[in-house]
Coordinates of C-alpha atoms and ligand atoms in Angstrom, one line a residue:
Chain N
M21 CA 0.0 0.0 0.0
K22 CA 2.7 2.4 1.0
Q23 CA 4.4 1.7 -2.3
L24 CA 1.3 2.5 -4.2
T25 CA 0.8 5.9 -2.5
A26 CA 4.5 6.6 -3.1
M27 CA 4.0 5.8 -6.8
L28 CA 0.9 7.9 -7.1
S29 CA 2.4 11.0 -5.4
A30 CA 5.7 10.7 -7.3
P31 CA 6.3 13.8 -9.5
K32 CA 5.2 13.1 -13.0
T33 CA 7.9 15.3 -14.5
A34 CA 10.9 13.2 -13.3
A35 CA 13.6 12.7 -15.9
P36 CA 13.6 9.3 -17.6
P37 CA 16.0 6.9 -15.9
A38 CA 19.3 6.6 -17.5
V39 CA 18.9 3.0 -18.5
F40 CA 16.4 4.0 -21.2
A41 CA 18.8 6.5 -22.8
R42 CA 19.7 5.8 -26.4
Q43 CA 23.2 4.2 -26.5
R44 CA 24.2 4.7 -30.1
P45 CA 22.5 5.6 -33.4
R46 CA 21.2 2.6 -35.3
Y47 CA 22.4 3.2 -38.9
A48 CA 21.4 -0.3 -40.2
E49 CA 17.8 0.3 -39.1
K50 CA 17.7 3.7 -40.8
L51 CA 19.0 2.1 -44.1
I52 CA 16.4 -0.6 -44.0
E53 CA 13.7 1.9 -43.4
A54 CA 14.9 4.1 -46.3
S55 CA 15.0 1.2 -48.8
L56 CA 11.5 0.0 -47.8
L57 CA 10.2 3.5 -48.3
A58 CA 11.9 3.6 -51.7
A59 CA 10.2 0.3 -52.7
A60 CA 6.9 1.7 -51.7
L61 CA 7.5 4.9 -53.6
L62 CA 8.5 3.1 -56.7
T63 CA 5.3 1.1 -56.8
I64 CA 3.2 4.2 -56.3
L65 CA 5.2 6.1 -59.0
T66 CA 4.8 3.3 -61.5
T67 CA 1.0 3.2 -60.9
L68 CA 0.8 7.0 -61.3
G69 CA 2.8 6.7 -64.5
I70 CA 0.4 4.2 -65.9
V71 CA -2.5 6.3 -65.0
Y72 CA -0.9 9.3 -66.5
A73 CA -0.2 7.5 -69.8
L74 CA -3.7 6.1 -69.8
F75 CA -5.4 9.5 -69.3
R76 CA -3.1 11.5 -71.6
E77 CA -4.1 9.3 -74.6
T78 CA -7.7 9.3 -73.5
I79 CA -7.9 13.0 -73.4
S80 CA -6.4 13.2 -76.8
F81 CA -9.0 10.6 -78.0
L82 CA -11.8 12.7 -76.5
G83 CA -10.4 15.6 -78.6
E84 CA -11.5 13.7 -81.7
V85 CA -14.5 11.9 -80.4
P86 CA -17.0 13.7 -78.2
L87 CA -17.4 12.1 -74.7
T88 CA -21.2 11.6 -75.1
D89 CA -20.7 9.8 -78.5
F90 CA -18.1 7.5 -76.8
L91 CA -20.1 6.8 -73.7
F92 CA -23.6 6.5 -75.1
G93 CA -23.1 5.5 -78.7
T94 CA -24.5 2.1 -79.5
E95 CA -22.2 1.1 -82.3
W96 CA -18.6 0.1 -81.9
H97 CA -16.5 -0.5 -84.9
P98 CA -13.5 1.8 -84.8
L99 CA -11.7 0.0 -87.5
F100 CA -14.4 0.2 -90.2
N101 CA -15.1 3.1 -92.5
P102 CA -16.9 5.2 -91.3
P103 CA -15.8 4.3 -87.8
A104 CA -18.2 4.3 -84.8
Y105 CA -17.0 4.9 -81.3
G106 CA -19.9 4.1 -79.1
V107 CA -18.5 2.0 -76.3
L108 CA -21.9 0.8 -75.0
P109 CA -21.8 -2.7 -76.7
L110 CA -18.4 -3.4 -75.0
V111 CA -19.8 -2.2 -71.7
T112 CA -22.9 -4.3 -71.9
G113 CA -20.8 -7.3 -73.0
T114 CA -18.6 -6.8 -70.0
L115 CA -21.5 -6.4 -67.6
A116 CA -23.4 -9.4 -69.0
V117 CA -20.3 -11.6 -68.7
T118 CA -19.7 -10.3 -65.2
G119 CA -23.3 -10.9 -64.3
I120 CA -23.2 -14.5 -65.4
A121 CA -19.9 -14.9 -63.6
L122 CA -21.4 -13.6 -60.4
I123 CA -24.5 -15.8 -60.7
V124 CA -22.1 -18.7 -60.6
A125 CA -19.5 -17.4 -58.2
V126 CA -21.6 -15.8 -55.4
P127 CA -23.5 -19.0 -54.4
L128 CA -20.4 -21.2 -54.9
G129 CA -18.0 -18.8 -53.2
V130 CA -20.1 -17.8 -50.3
G131 CA -21.4 -21.3 -49.8
S132 CA -18.0 -22.8 -49.7
A133 CA -16.9 -20.0 -47.3
I134 CA -19.7 -20.9 -44.9
Y135 CA -19.0 -24.5 -45.2
L136 CA -15.3 -24.0 -44.5
S137 CA -15.7 -21.7 -41.7
E138 CA -18.7 -23.1 -39.9
Y139 CA -19.1 -26.8 -40.8
A140 CA -15.8 -28.3 -42.0
S141 CA -13.5 -29.9 -39.5
K142 CA -10.1 -28.5 -39.1
R143 CA -8.6 -31.2 -41.2
T144 CA -11.1 -30.8 -44.1
R145 CA -10.5 -27.0 -44.0
K146 CA -6.7 -27.6 -44.1
T147 CA -7.2 -29.8 -47.2
I148 CA -9.8 -27.8 -49.1
K149 CA -8.5 -24.3 -48.6
P150 CA -5.2 -24.8 -50.4
I151 CA -7.0 -26.5 -53.2
L152 CA -9.3 -23.6 -53.6
E153 CA -6.4 -21.2 -53.5
T154 CA -4.6 -23.2 -56.2
L155 CA -7.6 -22.7 -58.4
A156 CA -6.8 -19.0 -58.2
G157 CA -3.3 -19.7 -59.4
V158 CA -4.2 -21.6 -62.6
P159 CA -3.3 -19.4 -65.7
T160 CA -6.5 -17.9 -67.1
V161 CA -5.6 -19.0 -70.6
V162 CA -6.2 -22.6 -69.4
F163 CA -9.6 -21.5 -68.3
G164 CA -10.2 -19.9 -71.7
F165 CA -9.5 -23.2 -73.5
F166 CA -11.6 -25.0 -71.0
A167 CA -14.5 -22.7 -71.8
L168 CA -14.0 -23.0 -75.6
T169 CA -13.4 -26.7 -75.9
L170 CA -15.4 -28.2 -73.0
V171 CA -18.0 -25.8 -71.7
T172 CA -19.4 -24.7 -75.1
P173 CA -19.8 -28.2 -76.4
F174 CA -21.3 -29.2 -73.1
L175 CA -23.9 -26.4 -73.3
R176 CA -24.8 -27.6 -76.8
D177 CA -25.1 -31.2 -75.5
I178 CA -27.6 -30.2 -72.9
G179 CA -29.6 -28.4 -75.5
I180 CA -28.6 -24.8 -75.1
N181 CA -28.1 -23.6 -78.6
V182 CA -25.0 -21.4 -78.3
D183 CA -22.6 -20.1 -81.0
V184 CA -19.1 -21.4 -81.1
F185 CA -18.1 -18.1 -79.5
N186 CA -20.6 -17.0 -76.9
G187 CA -20.9 -14.9 -73.8
L188 CA -22.5 -17.7 -71.8
S189 CA -19.7 -20.1 -71.6
G190 CA -17.2 -17.3 -71.1
G191 CA -19.3 -15.9 -68.2
L192 CA -19.7 -19.3 -66.6
V193 CA -16.0 -20.0 -66.6
V194 CA -15.1 -16.5 -65.5
G195 CA -17.5 -17.3 -62.6
I196 CA -15.4 -20.4 -61.7
L197 CA -12.3 -18.3 -61.9
V198 CA -13.7 -15.8 -59.4
V199 CA -14.9 -18.4 -56.9
P200 CA -11.6 -18.5 -55.0
T201 CA -11.5 -14.7 -54.6
I202 CA -15.0 -14.6 -53.1
A203 CA -14.6 -17.7 -51.0
S204 CA -11.3 -16.7 -49.6
I205 CA -12.4 -13.2 -48.6
A206 CA -15.8 -14.4 -47.3
E207 CA -14.1 -17.1 -45.3
D208 CA -11.8 -14.6 -43.7
A209 CA -14.7 -12.5 -42.8
L210 CA -16.7 -15.4 -41.3
S211 CA -13.8 -16.7 -39.3
A212 CA -13.1 -13.2 -38.0
V213 CA -16.5 -13.2 -36.3
P214 CA -15.7 -13.5 -32.6
S215 CA -16.3 -17.0 -31.3
G216 CA -18.2 -15.5 -28.4
L217 CA -21.0 -14.8 -30.8
R218 CA -21.1 -18.4 -31.8
E219 CA -21.1 -19.6 -28.3
A220 CA -23.8 -17.1 -27.4
S221 CA -26.0 -18.5 -30.2
Y222 CA -25.4 -22.1 -29.4
G223 CA -25.9 -21.4 -25.7
L224 CA -29.4 -20.1 -26.5
G225 CA -30.3 -23.4 -28.1
A226 CA -29.8 -22.4 -31.8
T227 CA -28.8 -25.1 -34.3
K228 CA -25.7 -24.9 -36.4
Y229 CA -27.7 -23.7 -39.4
Q230 CA -29.5 -21.1 -37.3
T231 CA -26.2 -19.9 -35.9
S232 CA -24.7 -19.6 -39.3
T233 CA -27.5 -17.9 -41.0
K234 CA -28.8 -15.7 -38.2
V235 CA -25.7 -14.7 -36.4
I236 CA -22.5 -15.4 -38.3
V237 CA -23.4 -14.5 -41.8
P238 CA -25.1 -11.2 -40.8
A239 CA -22.1 -10.3 -38.6
A240 CA -19.8 -10.9 -41.5
L241 CA -22.0 -9.5 -44.2
S242 CA -20.0 -6.5 -45.1
G243 CA -16.9 -8.6 -45.4
I244 CA -18.8 -11.1 -47.6
V245 CA -20.1 -8.2 -49.8
A246 CA -16.6 -6.8 -50.0
G247 CA -15.5 -10.2 -51.3
V248 CA -18.3 -10.2 -53.9
V249 CA -17.4 -6.7 -55.0
L250 CA -13.8 -7.6 -55.4
G251 CA -14.8 -10.7 -57.3
A252 CA -16.9 -8.6 -59.6
S253 CA -14.0 -6.3 -60.2
R254 CA -11.9 -9.4 -61.1
A255 CA -14.6 -10.5 -63.5
V256 CA -14.8 -7.1 -65.1
G257 CA -11.0 -7.1 -65.7
E258 CA -10.7 -10.8 -66.8
T259 CA -9.3 -11.0 -70.3
M260 CA -8.1 -14.3 -71.5
V261 CA -11.2 -16.4 -71.0
V262 CA -13.5 -13.9 -72.8
L263 CA -11.0 -13.3 -75.5
L264 CA -10.8 -17.0 -76.3
A265 CA -14.4 -18.1 -75.6
A266 CA -16.7 -15.2 -76.0
G267 CA -15.7 -14.0 -79.4
Q268 CA -15.0 -10.5 -80.6
R269 CA -18.2 -9.1 -81.9
P270 CA -19.2 -5.9 -80.3
N271 CA -22.8 -6.8 -79.8
L272 CA -25.4 -4.7 -78.0
T273 CA -27.4 -7.6 -76.7
F274 CA -28.0 -9.5 -73.5
D275 CA -28.6 -12.7 -75.4
M276 CA -25.5 -14.5 -74.2
R277 CA -25.8 -17.4 -76.7
E278 CA -24.3 -15.0 -79.2
P279 CA -20.7 -13.8 -79.4
V280 CA -20.0 -10.7 -77.5
E281 CA -16.9 -8.6 -77.1
T282 CA -15.9 -7.2 -73.7
M283 CA -13.8 -4.2 -73.0
T284 CA -10.8 -6.3 -72.0
A285 CA -11.1 -8.6 -75.1
F286 CA -11.2 -5.5 -77.3
I287 CA -8.1 -4.1 -75.8
A288 CA -6.2 -7.4 -76.0
A289 CA -7.3 -8.1 -79.6
T290 CA -6.6 -4.6 -80.9
G291 CA -3.5 -4.1 -78.9
K292 CA -1.8 -7.1 -80.4
G293 CA -2.5 -5.9 -84.0
D294 CA -0.2 -3.5 -85.8
I295 CA -1.7 -0.2 -85.1
P296 CA 0.4 2.9 -85.7
T297 CA 1.3 4.7 -82.5
G298 CA -0.7 8.0 -82.1
S299 CA -3.4 7.0 -84.6
I300 CA -7.0 7.3 -83.5
D301 CA -7.2 3.5 -83.4
Y302 CA -4.3 3.5 -81.0
K303 CA -6.0 6.0 -78.8
T304 CA -9.3 4.0 -78.6
I305 CA -7.4 1.3 -76.7
F306 CA -6.4 3.8 -74.1
A307 CA -9.9 5.3 -73.9
V308 CA -11.5 1.9 -73.3
G309 CA -8.7 1.1 -70.9
A310 CA -9.3 4.3 -69.0
L311 CA -13.0 3.5 -68.7
L312 CA -12.2 0.0 -67.5
F313 CA -9.8 1.4 -65.0
V314 CA -12.5 3.8 -63.7
M315 CA -15.0 0.9 -63.4
T316 CA -12.6 -1.4 -61.5
F317 CA -11.3 1.5 -59.4
V318 CA -14.8 2.3 -58.3
L319 CA -15.5 -1.3 -57.5
N320 CA -12.3 -1.6 -55.5
M321 CA -13.1 1.6 -53.6
L322 CA -16.5 0.3 -52.9
S323 CA -15.0 -2.9 -51.6
N324 CA -12.5 -1.0 -49.3
F325 CA -15.3 1.2 -48.0
I326 CA -17.4 -1.8 -47.1
V327 CA -14.5 -3.6 -45.5
G328 CA -13.8 -0.5 -43.5
R329 CA -17.3 -0.4 -42.2
F330 CA -17.1 -4.1 -41.4
R331 CA -14.2 -3.5 -39.0
E332 CA -16.3 -1.2 -36.9
E333 CA -19.1 -3.6 -36.5
Y334 CA -18.1 -5.6 -33.4
E335 CA -15.3 -3.7 -31.9
Chain I
M9 CA -39.6 -35.4 -26.2
A10 CA -38.4 -35.5 -22.7
W11 CA -36.6 -32.2 -22.9
K12 CA -39.7 -30.3 -23.5
V13 CA -41.1 -31.1 -20.1
K14 CA -40.7 -28.3 -17.5
E15 CA -41.4 -29.6 -14.1
E16 CA -41.6 -27.6 -10.9
P17 CA -39.3 -28.8 -8.2
A18 CA -41.2 -31.1 -5.9
P19 CA -41.4 -29.2 -2.6
G20 CA -40.0 -31.2 0.3
G21 CA -39.0 -34.0 -2.0
A22 CA -36.1 -36.0 -0.7
A23 CA -32.8 -35.3 -2.5
P24 CA -31.4 -38.5 -4.0
D25 CA -28.4 -39.1 -1.9
V26 CA -25.7 -39.8 -4.5
T27 CA -23.4 -37.0 -3.7
P28 CA -20.0 -37.8 -2.2
Q29 CA -17.8 -35.4 -0.4
G30 CA -20.0 -35.2 2.7
E31 CA -22.7 -33.1 1.3
H32 CA -25.5 -31.8 3.4
A33 CA -28.4 -31.2 1.0
P34 CA -30.5 -28.4 2.2
T35 CA -34.0 -29.6 3.1
G36 CA -36.7 -28.8 0.6
A37 CA -34.3 -28.6 -2.4
Q38 CA -33.9 -31.4 -4.9
N39 CA -30.8 -31.7 -7.0
I40 CA -31.3 -30.7 -10.6
F41 CA -27.9 -31.9 -11.6
E42 CA -26.1 -34.9 -10.3
L43 CA -22.4 -35.4 -11.3
Q44 CA -20.7 -38.7 -10.7
A45 CA -17.1 -39.3 -11.5
V46 CA -17.0 -36.7 -14.2
S47 CA -13.7 -36.5 -16.0
V48 CA -13.0 -34.3 -19.0
R49 CA -10.2 -34.6 -21.5
Y50 CA -9.1 -32.3 -24.2
S51 CA -7.5 -34.3 -27.0
G52 CA -6.6 -37.0 -24.5
N53 CA -5.2 -34.6 -21.9
L54 CA -7.0 -34.8 -18.6
A55 CA -8.4 -31.5 -17.5
V56 CA -10.9 -32.5 -14.8
K57 CA -10.7 -35.7 -12.8
E58 CA -13.5 -37.7 -11.2
V59 CA -15.7 -34.9 -10.0
G60 CA -19.0 -35.7 -8.2
F61 CA -21.5 -33.4 -6.6
G62 CA -25.2 -32.4 -6.9
V63 CA -26.5 -29.0 -7.9
P64 CA -29.7 -28.1 -5.9
T65 CA -32.7 -26.7 -7.7
N66 CA -33.5 -23.0 -7.4
R67 CA -30.3 -22.4 -5.5
I68 CA -27.1 -20.6 -6.5
T69 CA -24.1 -22.9 -6.6
A70 CA -20.6 -21.4 -6.9
L71 CA -17.6 -23.0 -8.4
I72 CA -14.3 -21.6 -7.1
G73 CA -10.7 -22.5 -7.4
A74 CA -7.4 -21.4 -8.9
S75 CA -7.0 -20.6 -12.6
G76 CA -6.8 -23.8 -14.7
C77 CA -8.6 -26.1 -12.3
G78 CA -11.3 -26.7 -14.8
K79 CA -14.2 -24.6 -13.5
S80 CA -15.2 -23.4 -16.9
T81 CA -14.7 -26.9 -18.3
L82 CA -17.0 -28.4 -15.8
L83 CA -19.6 -25.6 -16.3
R84 CA -19.6 -26.2 -20.0
C85 CA -20.3 -29.9 -19.5
L86 CA -23.6 -29.0 -17.9
N87 CA -25.2 -27.7 -21.1
R88 CA -23.0 -29.7 -23.5
M89 CA -21.1 -26.7 -24.8
N90 CA -18.0 -28.8 -24.7
D91 CA -19.5 -30.7 -27.7
L92 CA -18.5 -27.7 -29.8
I93 CA -14.8 -28.2 -28.9
P94 CA -13.2 -30.7 -31.2
G95 CA -11.3 -33.3 -29.1
A96 CA -13.2 -32.6 -25.8
R97 CA -14.4 -35.9 -24.1
V98 CA -16.6 -36.2 -21.1
E99 CA -16.6 -39.4 -19.0
G100 CA -18.7 -40.3 -16.0
T101 CA -22.3 -39.4 -15.7
I102 CA -24.1 -36.2 -15.4
T103 CA -27.9 -36.3 -14.9
Y104 CA -30.3 -33.5 -15.3
K105 CA -33.6 -34.1 -13.6
G106 CA -32.7 -37.7 -13.5
Q107 CA -32.0 -38.1 -17.2
D108 CA -28.5 -38.9 -18.5
L109 CA -27.3 -35.7 -20.2
Y110 CA -24.8 -37.6 -22.3
S111 CA -27.1 -40.4 -23.4
P112 CA -26.8 -40.8 -27.2
R113 CA -30.5 -40.1 -27.5
V114 CA -30.1 -36.6 -26.1
D115 CA -29.9 -33.7 -28.5
P116 CA -27.5 -31.1 -27.2
V117 CA -29.5 -28.4 -28.9
Q118 CA -32.5 -29.3 -26.8
V119 CA -30.3 -29.3 -23.7
R120 CA -29.1 -25.8 -24.4
K121 CA -32.7 -24.6 -24.8
R122 CA -33.3 -25.6 -21.1
I123 CA -29.9 -24.7 -19.8
G124 CA -28.8 -21.1 -20.7
M125 CA -25.4 -19.6 -20.4
V126 CA -23.9 -16.2 -19.6
F127 CA -20.2 -15.8 -20.5
Q128 CA -17.3 -14.1 -19.0
K129 CA -17.0 -11.5 -21.7
P130 CA -20.3 -9.8 -22.5
N131 CA -21.1 -11.1 -26.0
P132 CA -24.2 -9.3 -27.4
F133 CA -24.9 -9.9 -31.1
P134 CA -24.2 -7.0 -33.3
K135 CA -27.9 -6.4 -33.6
S136 CA -30.4 -4.1 -31.9
I137 CA -31.1 -4.5 -28.1
F138 CA -34.5 -5.8 -29.0
D139 CA -33.2 -8.4 -31.5
N140 CA -30.7 -9.6 -29.0
V141 CA -33.3 -10.5 -26.5
A142 CA -35.7 -11.7 -29.1
F143 CA -33.1 -14.0 -30.7
G144 CA -33.7 -17.0 -28.4
P145 CA -37.5 -17.0 -28.5
R146 CA -37.4 -16.6 -32.3
V147 CA -34.9 -19.4 -32.8
L148 CA -36.9 -21.7 -30.5
G149 CA -40.1 -20.7 -32.2
M150 CA -41.8 -19.6 -29.0
K151 CA -45.4 -18.7 -29.6
E152 CA -45.9 -16.0 -27.1
D153 CA -46.0 -12.3 -28.0
I154 CA -42.4 -11.4 -28.8
N155 CA -42.7 -7.8 -27.5
L156 CA -44.0 -9.0 -24.2
L157 CA -41.3 -11.6 -23.9
V158 CA -38.6 -9.1 -24.6
E159 CA -40.0 -6.6 -22.1
N160 CA -40.4 -9.2 -19.4
A161 CA -36.9 -10.5 -19.9
L162 CA -35.4 -6.9 -19.8
R163 CA -37.5 -6.1 -16.7
R164 CA -36.3 -9.2 -14.9
A165 CA -32.7 -8.3 -15.8
S166 CA -33.5 -4.8 -14.4
L167 CA -32.5 -3.3 -17.6
W168 CA -35.9 -2.2 -18.9
D169 CA -35.9 1.4 -17.6
E170 CA -32.5 2.1 -19.0
V171 CA -33.2 0.8 -22.5
K172 CA -36.9 1.1 -23.1
D173 CA -36.5 4.2 -25.3
R174 CA -33.6 2.7 -27.3
L175 CA -34.7 -0.8 -28.1
K176 CA -33.8 -0.3 -31.7
D177 CA -30.3 0.9 -31.0
S178 CA -27.4 -1.4 -31.4
A179 CA -26.5 -3.4 -28.3
L180 CA -22.9 -2.6 -28.9
G181 CA -23.5 1.0 -27.9
M182 CA -24.2 -0.1 -24.3
S183 CA -21.8 0.0 -21.4
G184 CA -20.1 -3.3 -20.4
G185 CA -22.3 -3.7 -17.4
Q186 CA -25.4 -3.1 -19.4
Q187 CA -24.2 -5.5 -22.1
Q188 CA -23.8 -8.2 -19.5
R189 CA -27.2 -7.6 -18.1
L190 CA -28.5 -7.7 -21.7
C191 CA -26.8 -11.1 -22.0
I192 CA -28.6 -12.2 -18.9
A193 CA -31.9 -10.9 -20.3
R194 CA -31.2 -12.8 -23.5
A195 CA -30.5 -16.0 -21.6
I196 CA -33.7 -15.7 -19.5
A197 CA -35.9 -14.7 -22.4
T198 CA -36.1 -18.4 -23.5
E199 CA -37.4 -19.4 -20.0
P200 CA -34.6 -21.9 -19.2
D201 CA -34.5 -23.9 -16.0
V202 CA -30.9 -23.3 -15.3
I203 CA -28.5 -20.4 -16.0
L204 CA -24.8 -21.1 -16.1
M205 CA -22.6 -18.1 -15.5
D206 CA -18.9 -18.2 -16.2
E207 CA -17.3 -15.3 -14.3
P208 CA -20.1 -12.9 -15.3
C209 CA -18.7 -10.0 -13.4
S210 CA -15.0 -10.2 -14.1
A211 CA -15.1 -7.5 -16.7
L212 CA -17.3 -5.2 -14.7
D213 CA -17.0 -2.4 -12.1
P214 CA -18.2 -2.9 -8.5
I215 CA -21.5 -1.1 -9.1
S216 CA -22.4 -3.2 -12.1
T217 CA -21.2 -6.3 -10.2
A218 CA -23.5 -5.4 -7.3
R219 CA -26.5 -5.0 -9.7
I220 CA -25.8 -8.4 -11.2
E221 CA -25.5 -10.0 -7.8
D222 CA -28.8 -8.5 -6.8
L223 CA -30.2 -9.8 -10.0
M224 CA -29.0 -13.3 -9.3
N225 CA -30.7 -13.2 -5.9
E226 CA -34.0 -12.2 -7.6
L227 CA -33.7 -14.8 -10.3
K228 CA -33.1 -17.5 -7.8
D229 CA -36.7 -18.4 -7.1
R230 CA -37.3 -19.1 -10.8
Y231 CA -34.0 -20.5 -11.9
T232 CA -31.1 -22.7 -10.8
I233 CA -27.9 -20.8 -11.1
V234 CA -24.4 -22.2 -11.3
I235 CA -21.7 -19.5 -11.2
V236 CA -18.0 -19.6 -11.7
T237 CA -16.2 -16.9 -9.9
H238 CA -12.7 -15.8 -8.8
N239 CA -14.2 -13.4 -6.3
M240 CA -14.4 -15.0 -2.9
Q241 CA -16.7 -12.3 -1.5
Q242 CA -19.0 -12.8 -4.4
A243 CA -19.2 -16.5 -3.9
A244 CA -19.8 -15.9 -0.2
R245 CA -22.4 -13.2 -0.8
V246 CA -24.5 -14.8 -3.5
S247 CA -24.2 -18.6 -3.4
D248 CA -25.9 -21.2 -1.3
K249 CA -23.5 -24.0 -2.1
T250 CA -19.8 -23.8 -3.0
A251 CA -17.6 -26.3 -4.7
Y252 CA -13.8 -25.7 -4.3
F253 CA -11.5 -27.2 -6.9
S254 CA -7.8 -27.3 -7.0
V255 CA -5.1 -28.1 -9.5
E256 CA -3.3 -31.4 -8.9
V257 CA -0.1 -32.3 -10.6
G258 CA 0.0 -35.8 -12.0
D259 CA 2.5 -37.9 -13.8
N260 CA 4.7 -36.1 -16.4
D261 CA 3.7 -32.8 -14.8
R262 CA 0.2 -33.0 -16.3
R263 CA -2.1 -30.7 -14.4
Y264 CA -5.7 -31.5 -13.8
G265 CA -8.5 -30.2 -11.6
R266 CA -10.1 -32.0 -8.7
L267 CA -13.0 -31.3 -6.5
I268 CA -11.6 -30.8 -3.0
E269 CA -14.7 -29.8 -1.0
Y270 CA -18.4 -29.2 -1.7
D271 CA -20.7 -27.9 1.0
D272 CA -23.0 -25.1 2.1
T273 CA -21.3 -21.9 1.3
E274 CA -21.4 -20.8 4.9
R275 CA -19.5 -23.9 6.0
I276 CA -16.9 -23.5 3.2
F277 CA -16.2 -20.0 4.3
T278 CA -16.4 -20.4 8.0
N279 CA -15.6 -23.9 8.9
P280 CA -14.2 -25.9 5.9
S281 CA -13.3 -29.5 6.6
D282 CA -10.2 -29.5 4.3
Q283 CA -7.1 -27.5 5.0
R284 CA -6.6 -26.7 1.3
T285 CA -10.1 -25.1 1.1
E286 CA -9.4 -23.0 4.2
D287 CA -6.1 -21.8 2.7
Y288 CA -7.8 -20.9 -0.5
V289 CA -10.8 -19.0 0.9
T290 CA -8.7 -17.2 3.5
G291 CA -6.3 -16.1 0.7
K292 CA -3.3 -18.0 1.9
V293 CA -2.8 -19.6 -1.6
G294 CA -4.0 -19.0 -5.1
Ligands
ATP423 N1 -10.6 -25.7 -25.6 C1 -9.7 -26.3 -24.9 N2 -8.8 -27.1 -25.5 C2 -7.8 -27.6 -24.9 N3 -7.6 -27.5 -23.6 C3 -8.4 -26.7 -22.9 C4 -9.5 -26.1 -23.5 N4 -10.2 -25.3 -22.6 C5 -9.6 -25.6 -21.4 N5 -8.5 -26.4 -21.6 C6 -7.6 -26.8 -20.5 O1 -8.4 -27.4 -19.5 C7 -7.9 -27.0 -18.2 C8 -8.9 -26.3 -17.4 O2 -9.3 -25.1 -18.1 P1 -10.5 -24.2 -17.7 O3 -10.7 -23.1 -18.7 O4 -11.7 -25.1 -17.5 O5 -10.0 -23.7 -16.3 P2 -10.7 -22.6 -15.3 O6 -10.8 -23.2 -14.0 O7 -12.0 -22.1 -15.9 O8 -9.6 -21.4 -15.3 P3 -9.9 -19.9 -15.3 O9 -10.2 -19.6 -13.8 O10 -8.5 -19.3 -15.7 O11 -11.0 -19.5 -16.2 C9 -6.7 -26.1 -18.5 O12 -5.5 -26.8 -18.3 C10 -6.8 -25.7 -19.9 O13 -5.6 -25.5 -20.5
MG424 MG1 -12.7 -20.2 -16.8

């Protein structure tokens, strides 16, 4: 007790004891800090450089094609004569493929996340999670051929009359591609739900299913949604699968049995051709790229925003 | 379904005398739980060894003892919460109102409907105050008017006056003491027979603690309460019966908990029959 009072009444301004004094400057630490900062700056600068290049060409493109024609025009054939620069068919192609992908990926991704986090035994989880994550590492060109040579014939076998190149099989396979993204983020969100909430729910006589659907999933909802948004952003940016399987016909339709062209597929297909630098055709690539960038950027921001909100929920 | 039956304790009924450790069952109280030679293992490691005692109906029973002696473990056996821990194994017999709690025919979910639990750390759901209390009744599909159920539970947890104007607000905006009383309200909303409390006041200030202790005394005539506590005064103040556990060191330095003494609280604190109990309650050890 006496000690305590002594501590409490001790002057707060006393000089720090000598044992805490710095003994010698730590140069190695400073050096490491500086090089880490340099690495971070380099990454940021590169990104800024890309954005700059993207928007410089885009502004120059918009000097020749009015913005409203570009955004709201319904015909896209920049290489024909006369050319048309309405990006809408590419946007709808992209959105339709993304939509199909999400129809596949959201139930599969969220479902497997719930299974892994709430139902699977530790051993099952340890086996399945790496497999799921390996799926994310398969080169997308493999998925593209999978779509073209297996999924499209399969769709025909089951009586869906698709063209050789079609948005449907592209979208389905992009969906499979996106499952690991959604599953992994959703699983993180579900496992991050404090175990106290699980115990509280079981302690009230709730079943596993009731606990998952009424407590755990709602508590992790913003994390799950963030995963879905990130998955959507991956689907929007996915290139190889749609390039190989969906065809390259800018097509203002939502009938996904037909070929469609997405924004990414256009960029890849046109970019690999021999287009003179500085020509209007060259600039279209950048314009479409900039629009794509804005779309995925908005999606990623949305996802970050939701994740940020999620953190507040049960602190 | 046996677990649906809610019986009143038979007044004056003789307590089945199966409790070892020289227990003096208070007259007029029947034992709701009987534990016999209960051992618990986690992945093969013994945590609690051969514990036996009886928990009287509509009384407060305190479990005390040093950290790691298996109080929480034993408490969680009483509503089969240990089923949720992979690798946890319970041996021996635990009966609840004469029925074997661990018989293969017993559904643990049904058990937990009758035997509620309040945890050390307040764990309200990230939902509104109302939805927290309504959770249990909704999940159990209780037919009564939900508004009434919620109000009654909050009143019995002496929380109603504080929250009646903010039922739609998130429960996470409440103070720790309020959250813990909300968790008690949530547990009693389902009308259980027993409430298990694992150090319910350890995260609370003395005033909130006093309120919860008052609350326990009020709840006593409707519920059986088993409480784990590190607070000797609390055990002495609120409980009718006290079980003292200690940590024994077995072969290979394995530590496990054993029941040392179980008796009326008054006796445990004034005239314990075991020296180790006396040392513990008088603060000489632990
Ligand atoms: N989930 C678990 N898995 C493995 N071992 C566990 C688990 N929970 C408890 N144990 C072990 O069982 C023993 C008893 O733990 P328990 O939590 O029941 O003690 P306690 O008396 O409640 O302690 P405290 O007073 O610190 O809460 C300890 O040795 C602990 O390491
Ligand atoms: Mg404990």
